[in-house]
Short mmCIF file of C-alpha atoms in Angstrom, two decimals:
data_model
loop_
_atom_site.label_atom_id
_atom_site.label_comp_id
_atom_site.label_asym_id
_atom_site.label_seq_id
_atom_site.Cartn_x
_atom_site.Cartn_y
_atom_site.Cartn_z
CA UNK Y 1 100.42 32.59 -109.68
CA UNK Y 2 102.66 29.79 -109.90
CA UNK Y 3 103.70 29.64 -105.85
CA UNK Y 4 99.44 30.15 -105.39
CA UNK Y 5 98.97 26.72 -107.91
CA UNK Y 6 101.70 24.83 -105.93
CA UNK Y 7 100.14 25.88 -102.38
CA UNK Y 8 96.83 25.03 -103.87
CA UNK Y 9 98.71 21.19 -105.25
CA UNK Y 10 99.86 20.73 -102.25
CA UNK Y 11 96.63 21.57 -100.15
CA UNK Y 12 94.62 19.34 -102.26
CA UNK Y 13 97.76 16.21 -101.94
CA UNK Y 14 97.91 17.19 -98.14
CA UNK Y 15 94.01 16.66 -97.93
CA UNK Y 16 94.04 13.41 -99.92
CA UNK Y 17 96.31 12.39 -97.54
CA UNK Y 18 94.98 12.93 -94.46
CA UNK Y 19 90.93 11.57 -95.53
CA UNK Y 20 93.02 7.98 -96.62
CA UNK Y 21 94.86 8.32 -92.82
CA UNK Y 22 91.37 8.80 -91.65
CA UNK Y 23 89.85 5.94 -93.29
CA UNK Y 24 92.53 4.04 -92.77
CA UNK Y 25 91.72 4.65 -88.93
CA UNK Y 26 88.32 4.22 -88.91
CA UNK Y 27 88.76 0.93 -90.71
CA UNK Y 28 90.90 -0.31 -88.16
CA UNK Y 29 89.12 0.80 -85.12
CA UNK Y 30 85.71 -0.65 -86.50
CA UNK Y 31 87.91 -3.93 -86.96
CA UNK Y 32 89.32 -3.67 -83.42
CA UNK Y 33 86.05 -2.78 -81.87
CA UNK Y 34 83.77 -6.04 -83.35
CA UNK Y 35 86.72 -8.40 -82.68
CA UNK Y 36 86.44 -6.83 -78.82
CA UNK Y 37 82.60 -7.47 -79.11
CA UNK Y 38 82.90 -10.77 -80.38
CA UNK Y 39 85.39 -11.96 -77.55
CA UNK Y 40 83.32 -10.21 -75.02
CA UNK Y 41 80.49 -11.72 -75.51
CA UNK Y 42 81.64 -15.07 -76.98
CA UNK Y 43 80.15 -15.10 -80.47
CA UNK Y 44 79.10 -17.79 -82.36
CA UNK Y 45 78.70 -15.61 -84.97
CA UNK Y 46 79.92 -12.55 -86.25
CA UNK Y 47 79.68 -8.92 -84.99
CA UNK Y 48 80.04 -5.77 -87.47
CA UNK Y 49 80.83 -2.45 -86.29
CA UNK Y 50 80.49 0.84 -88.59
CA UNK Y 51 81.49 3.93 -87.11
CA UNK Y 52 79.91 7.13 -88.78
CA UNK Y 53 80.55 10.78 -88.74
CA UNK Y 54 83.60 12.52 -90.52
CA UNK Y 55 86.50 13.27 -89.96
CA UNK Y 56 87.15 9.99 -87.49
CA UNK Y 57 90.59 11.32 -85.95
CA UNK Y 58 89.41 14.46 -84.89
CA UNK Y 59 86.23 12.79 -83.07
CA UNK Y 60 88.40 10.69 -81.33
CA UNK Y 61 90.74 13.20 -79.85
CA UNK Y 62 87.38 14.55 -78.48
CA UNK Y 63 86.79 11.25 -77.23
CA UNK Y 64 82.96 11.43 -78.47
CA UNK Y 65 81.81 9.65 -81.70
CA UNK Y 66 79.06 10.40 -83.59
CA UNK Y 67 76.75 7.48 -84.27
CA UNK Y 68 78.22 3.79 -84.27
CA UNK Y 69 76.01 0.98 -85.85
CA UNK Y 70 76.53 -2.50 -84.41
CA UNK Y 71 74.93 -5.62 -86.40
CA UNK Y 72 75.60 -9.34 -84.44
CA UNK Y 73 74.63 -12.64 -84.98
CA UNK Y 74 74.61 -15.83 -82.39
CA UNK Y 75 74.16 -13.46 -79.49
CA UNK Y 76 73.25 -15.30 -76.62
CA UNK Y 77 71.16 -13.70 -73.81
CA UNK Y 78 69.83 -14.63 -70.37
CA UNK Y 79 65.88 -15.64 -70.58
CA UNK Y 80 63.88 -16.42 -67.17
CA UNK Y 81 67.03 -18.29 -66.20
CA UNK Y 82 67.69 -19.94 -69.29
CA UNK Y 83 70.33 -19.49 -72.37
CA UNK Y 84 68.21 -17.71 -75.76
CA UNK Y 85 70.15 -17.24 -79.26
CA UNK Y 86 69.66 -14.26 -80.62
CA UNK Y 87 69.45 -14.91 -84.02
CA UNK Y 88 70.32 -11.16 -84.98
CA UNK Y 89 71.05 -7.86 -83.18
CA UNK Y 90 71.46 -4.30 -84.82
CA UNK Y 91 71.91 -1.43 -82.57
CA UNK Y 92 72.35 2.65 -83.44
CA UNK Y 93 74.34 4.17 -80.77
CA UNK Y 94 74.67 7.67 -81.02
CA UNK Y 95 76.64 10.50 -79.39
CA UNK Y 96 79.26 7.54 -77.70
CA UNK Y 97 81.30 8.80 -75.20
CA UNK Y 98 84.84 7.29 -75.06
CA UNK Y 99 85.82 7.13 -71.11
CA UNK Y 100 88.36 5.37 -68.70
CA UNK Y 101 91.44 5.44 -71.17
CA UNK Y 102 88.65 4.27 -74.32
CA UNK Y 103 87.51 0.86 -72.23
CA UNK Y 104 84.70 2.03 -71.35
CA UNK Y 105 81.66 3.81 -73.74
CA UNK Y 106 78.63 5.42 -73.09
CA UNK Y 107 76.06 6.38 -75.39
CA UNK Y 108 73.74 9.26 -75.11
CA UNK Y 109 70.76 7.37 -76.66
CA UNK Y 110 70.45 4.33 -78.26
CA UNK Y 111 67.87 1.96 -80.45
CA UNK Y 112 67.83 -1.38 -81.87
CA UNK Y 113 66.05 -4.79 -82.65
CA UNK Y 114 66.80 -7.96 -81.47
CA UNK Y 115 65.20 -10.61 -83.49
CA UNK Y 116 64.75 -14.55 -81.86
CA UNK Y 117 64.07 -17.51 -84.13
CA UNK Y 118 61.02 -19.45 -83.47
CA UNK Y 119 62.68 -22.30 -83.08
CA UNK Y 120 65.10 -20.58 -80.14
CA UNK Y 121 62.14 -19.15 -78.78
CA UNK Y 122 60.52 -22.91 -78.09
CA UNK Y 123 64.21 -24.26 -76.48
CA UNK Y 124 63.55 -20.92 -74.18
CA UNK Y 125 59.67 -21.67 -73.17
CA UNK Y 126 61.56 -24.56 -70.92
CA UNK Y 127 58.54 -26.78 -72.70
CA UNK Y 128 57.89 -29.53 -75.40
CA UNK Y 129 56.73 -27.47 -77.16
CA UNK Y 130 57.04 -26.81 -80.99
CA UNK Y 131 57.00 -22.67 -81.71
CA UNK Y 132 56.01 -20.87 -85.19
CA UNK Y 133 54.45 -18.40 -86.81
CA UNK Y 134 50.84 -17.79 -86.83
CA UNK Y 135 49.95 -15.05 -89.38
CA UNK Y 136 48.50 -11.49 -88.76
CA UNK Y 137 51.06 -11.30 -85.89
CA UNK Y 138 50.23 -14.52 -83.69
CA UNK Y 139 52.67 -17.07 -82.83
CA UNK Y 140 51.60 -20.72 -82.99
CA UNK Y 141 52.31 -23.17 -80.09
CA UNK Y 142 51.73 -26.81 -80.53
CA UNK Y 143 52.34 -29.26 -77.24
CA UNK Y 144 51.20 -32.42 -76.15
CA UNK Y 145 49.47 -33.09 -72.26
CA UNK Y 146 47.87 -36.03 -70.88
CA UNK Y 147 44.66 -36.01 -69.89
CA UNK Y 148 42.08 -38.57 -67.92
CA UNK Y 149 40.04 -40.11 -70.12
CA UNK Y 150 41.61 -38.82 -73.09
CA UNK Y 151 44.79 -39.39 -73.22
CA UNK Y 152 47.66 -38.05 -75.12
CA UNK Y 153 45.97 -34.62 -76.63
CA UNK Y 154 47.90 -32.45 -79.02
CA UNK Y 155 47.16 -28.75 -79.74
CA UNK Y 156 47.89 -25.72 -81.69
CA UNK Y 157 46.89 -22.59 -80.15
CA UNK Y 158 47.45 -18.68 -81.48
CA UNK Y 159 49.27 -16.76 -78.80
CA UNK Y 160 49.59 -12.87 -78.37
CA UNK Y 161 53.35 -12.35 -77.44
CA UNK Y 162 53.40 -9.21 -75.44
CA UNK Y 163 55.59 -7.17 -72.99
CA UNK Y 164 55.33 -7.41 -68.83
CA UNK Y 165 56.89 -5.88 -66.65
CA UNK Y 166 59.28 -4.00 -69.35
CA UNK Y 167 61.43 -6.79 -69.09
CA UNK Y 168 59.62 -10.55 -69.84
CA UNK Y 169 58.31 -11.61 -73.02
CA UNK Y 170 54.75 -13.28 -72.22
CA UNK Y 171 53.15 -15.49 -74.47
CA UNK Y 172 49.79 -16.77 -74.12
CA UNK Y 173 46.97 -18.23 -76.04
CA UNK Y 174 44.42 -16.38 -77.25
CA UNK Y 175 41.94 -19.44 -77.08
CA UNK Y 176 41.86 -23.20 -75.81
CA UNK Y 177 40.07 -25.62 -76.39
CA UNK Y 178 38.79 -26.96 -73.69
CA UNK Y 179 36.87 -30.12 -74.92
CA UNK Y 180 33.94 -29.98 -72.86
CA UNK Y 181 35.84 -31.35 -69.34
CA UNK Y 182 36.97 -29.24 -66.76
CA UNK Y 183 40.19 -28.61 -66.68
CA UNK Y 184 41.59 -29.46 -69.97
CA UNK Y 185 42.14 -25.88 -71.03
CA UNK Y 186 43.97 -25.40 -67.98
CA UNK Y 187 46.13 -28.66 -68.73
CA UNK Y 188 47.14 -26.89 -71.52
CA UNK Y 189 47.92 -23.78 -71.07
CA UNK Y 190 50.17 -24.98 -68.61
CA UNK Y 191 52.21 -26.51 -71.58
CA UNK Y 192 51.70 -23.46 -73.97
CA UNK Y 193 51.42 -20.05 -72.06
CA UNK Y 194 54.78 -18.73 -70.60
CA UNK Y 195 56.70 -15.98 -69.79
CA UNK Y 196 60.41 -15.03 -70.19
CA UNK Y 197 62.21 -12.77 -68.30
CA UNK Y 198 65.15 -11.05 -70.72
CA UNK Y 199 68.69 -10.02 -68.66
CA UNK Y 200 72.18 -9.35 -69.08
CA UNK Y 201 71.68 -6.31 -71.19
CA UNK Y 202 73.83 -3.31 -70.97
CA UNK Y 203 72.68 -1.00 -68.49
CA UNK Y 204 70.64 2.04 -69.55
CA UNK Y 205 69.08 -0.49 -72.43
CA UNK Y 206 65.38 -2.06 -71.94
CA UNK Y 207 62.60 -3.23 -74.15
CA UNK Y 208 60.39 -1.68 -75.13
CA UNK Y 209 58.26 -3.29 -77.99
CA UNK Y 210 57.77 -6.93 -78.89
CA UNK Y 211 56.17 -8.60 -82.03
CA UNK Y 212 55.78 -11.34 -84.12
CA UNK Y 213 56.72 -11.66 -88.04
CA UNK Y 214 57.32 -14.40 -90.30
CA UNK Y 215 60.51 -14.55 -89.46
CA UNK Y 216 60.62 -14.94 -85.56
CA UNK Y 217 59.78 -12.99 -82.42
CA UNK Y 218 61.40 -9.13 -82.93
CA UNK Y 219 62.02 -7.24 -79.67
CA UNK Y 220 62.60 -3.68 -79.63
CA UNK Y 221 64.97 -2.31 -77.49
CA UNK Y 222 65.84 1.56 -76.56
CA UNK Y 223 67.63 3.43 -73.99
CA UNK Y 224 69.90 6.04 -72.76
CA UNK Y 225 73.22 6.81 -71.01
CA UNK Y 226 73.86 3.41 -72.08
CA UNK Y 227 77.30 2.00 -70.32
CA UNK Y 228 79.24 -0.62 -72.95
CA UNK Y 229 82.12 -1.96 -71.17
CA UNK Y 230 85.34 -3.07 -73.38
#
């Protein structure tokens, strides 16, 4: 009895141990892992990294992890051409393959949201244009043209933002007003409707959803065999 209670002491010290080596690991690897992701990409911002699955040692020496959740701010991403802030990213990768001496990952599937203030989303139209939300999923764009006759004319229009192409977000009023003289409403559209081409993301990823909430344009993105380079 008494060498069975020290074996049993021991077993239970022995596994104490080794859960605080693993989550002493997994602490430092989600550490190391944002602070890569932040240099890579050149954050503004911050990026957090949370690793899941247990025990963390052992999935590592099969160079496959579980699920790893990535959350960053002041992303910035390529739009028709043009520089867009991504406000805030978060990203479930799951089933992450660690390859090419752990530089390189790939995950089996992965899903996120990318969400794009309105007022980032007006910088990327590549118009003076003012961008906000317009209730019951509408974005409102207000811009000034000049027009014969006229003059200076400023207008708000409700837009549908939608997806084309599975890669451009396309904005573009749901009504104009066209004041009675031919082409006014196309005067304006010119300054309100556009379309952004999104690039630069990891390949395997695309969009596939975009909406608009109170607080700014959300896109959804999904994909698999997704290649993250360190």
């Amino acid at each position: 009895m008494r060498a069975l209670r020290i074996l049993l002491i021991t077993a239970v010290i022995l596994g104490g141990l080794f859960i605080i080596a693993d989550r002493l690991a997994v602490n430092y690897a989600e550490g190391e892992a944002a602070e890569r992701i932040r240099a890579n990409q050149g954050l503004a911002g911050s990026a957090d990294v949370s690793i899941k699955g247990f025990p963390f040692l052992t999935q590592v020496m099969g160079k496959e992890l579980d699920q790893v959740d990535v959350t960053l701010t002041g992303v910035e991403a390529s739009a028709g051409g043009r520089k867009v802030r991504v406000t805030e990213m978060k990203a479930a990768l799951e089933h992450v393959r660690l390859q090419n001496n752990f530089s390189t990952a790939v995950a089996a599937s992965a899903s996120g949201t990318a969400r794009i203030s309105y007022a980032d989303l007006g910088k990327a139209s590549g118009e003076d244009v003012t961008v906000g939300y317009g209730g019951n999923g509408k974005v409102k764009v207000t811009g000034s043209v000049e027009i014969p006759v006229l003059g200076t004319v400023t207008r708000s229009v409700l837009s549908s933002v939608s997806l084309a192409a599975g890669d451009t977000i396309r904005v573009r009023a749901d009504k104009v007003p066209g004041e009675g003289i031919p082409g006014v409403e196309e005067r304006i559209r010119e300054r309100t409707d556009f379309d952004r081409q999104v690039g630069g993301l990891p390949t395997g990823l695309k969009l596939t959803k975009v909406e608009a909430t109170p607080e700014g344009v959300v896109v959804t993105v999904t994909g698999t065999d997704v290649v993250l380079a360190g």
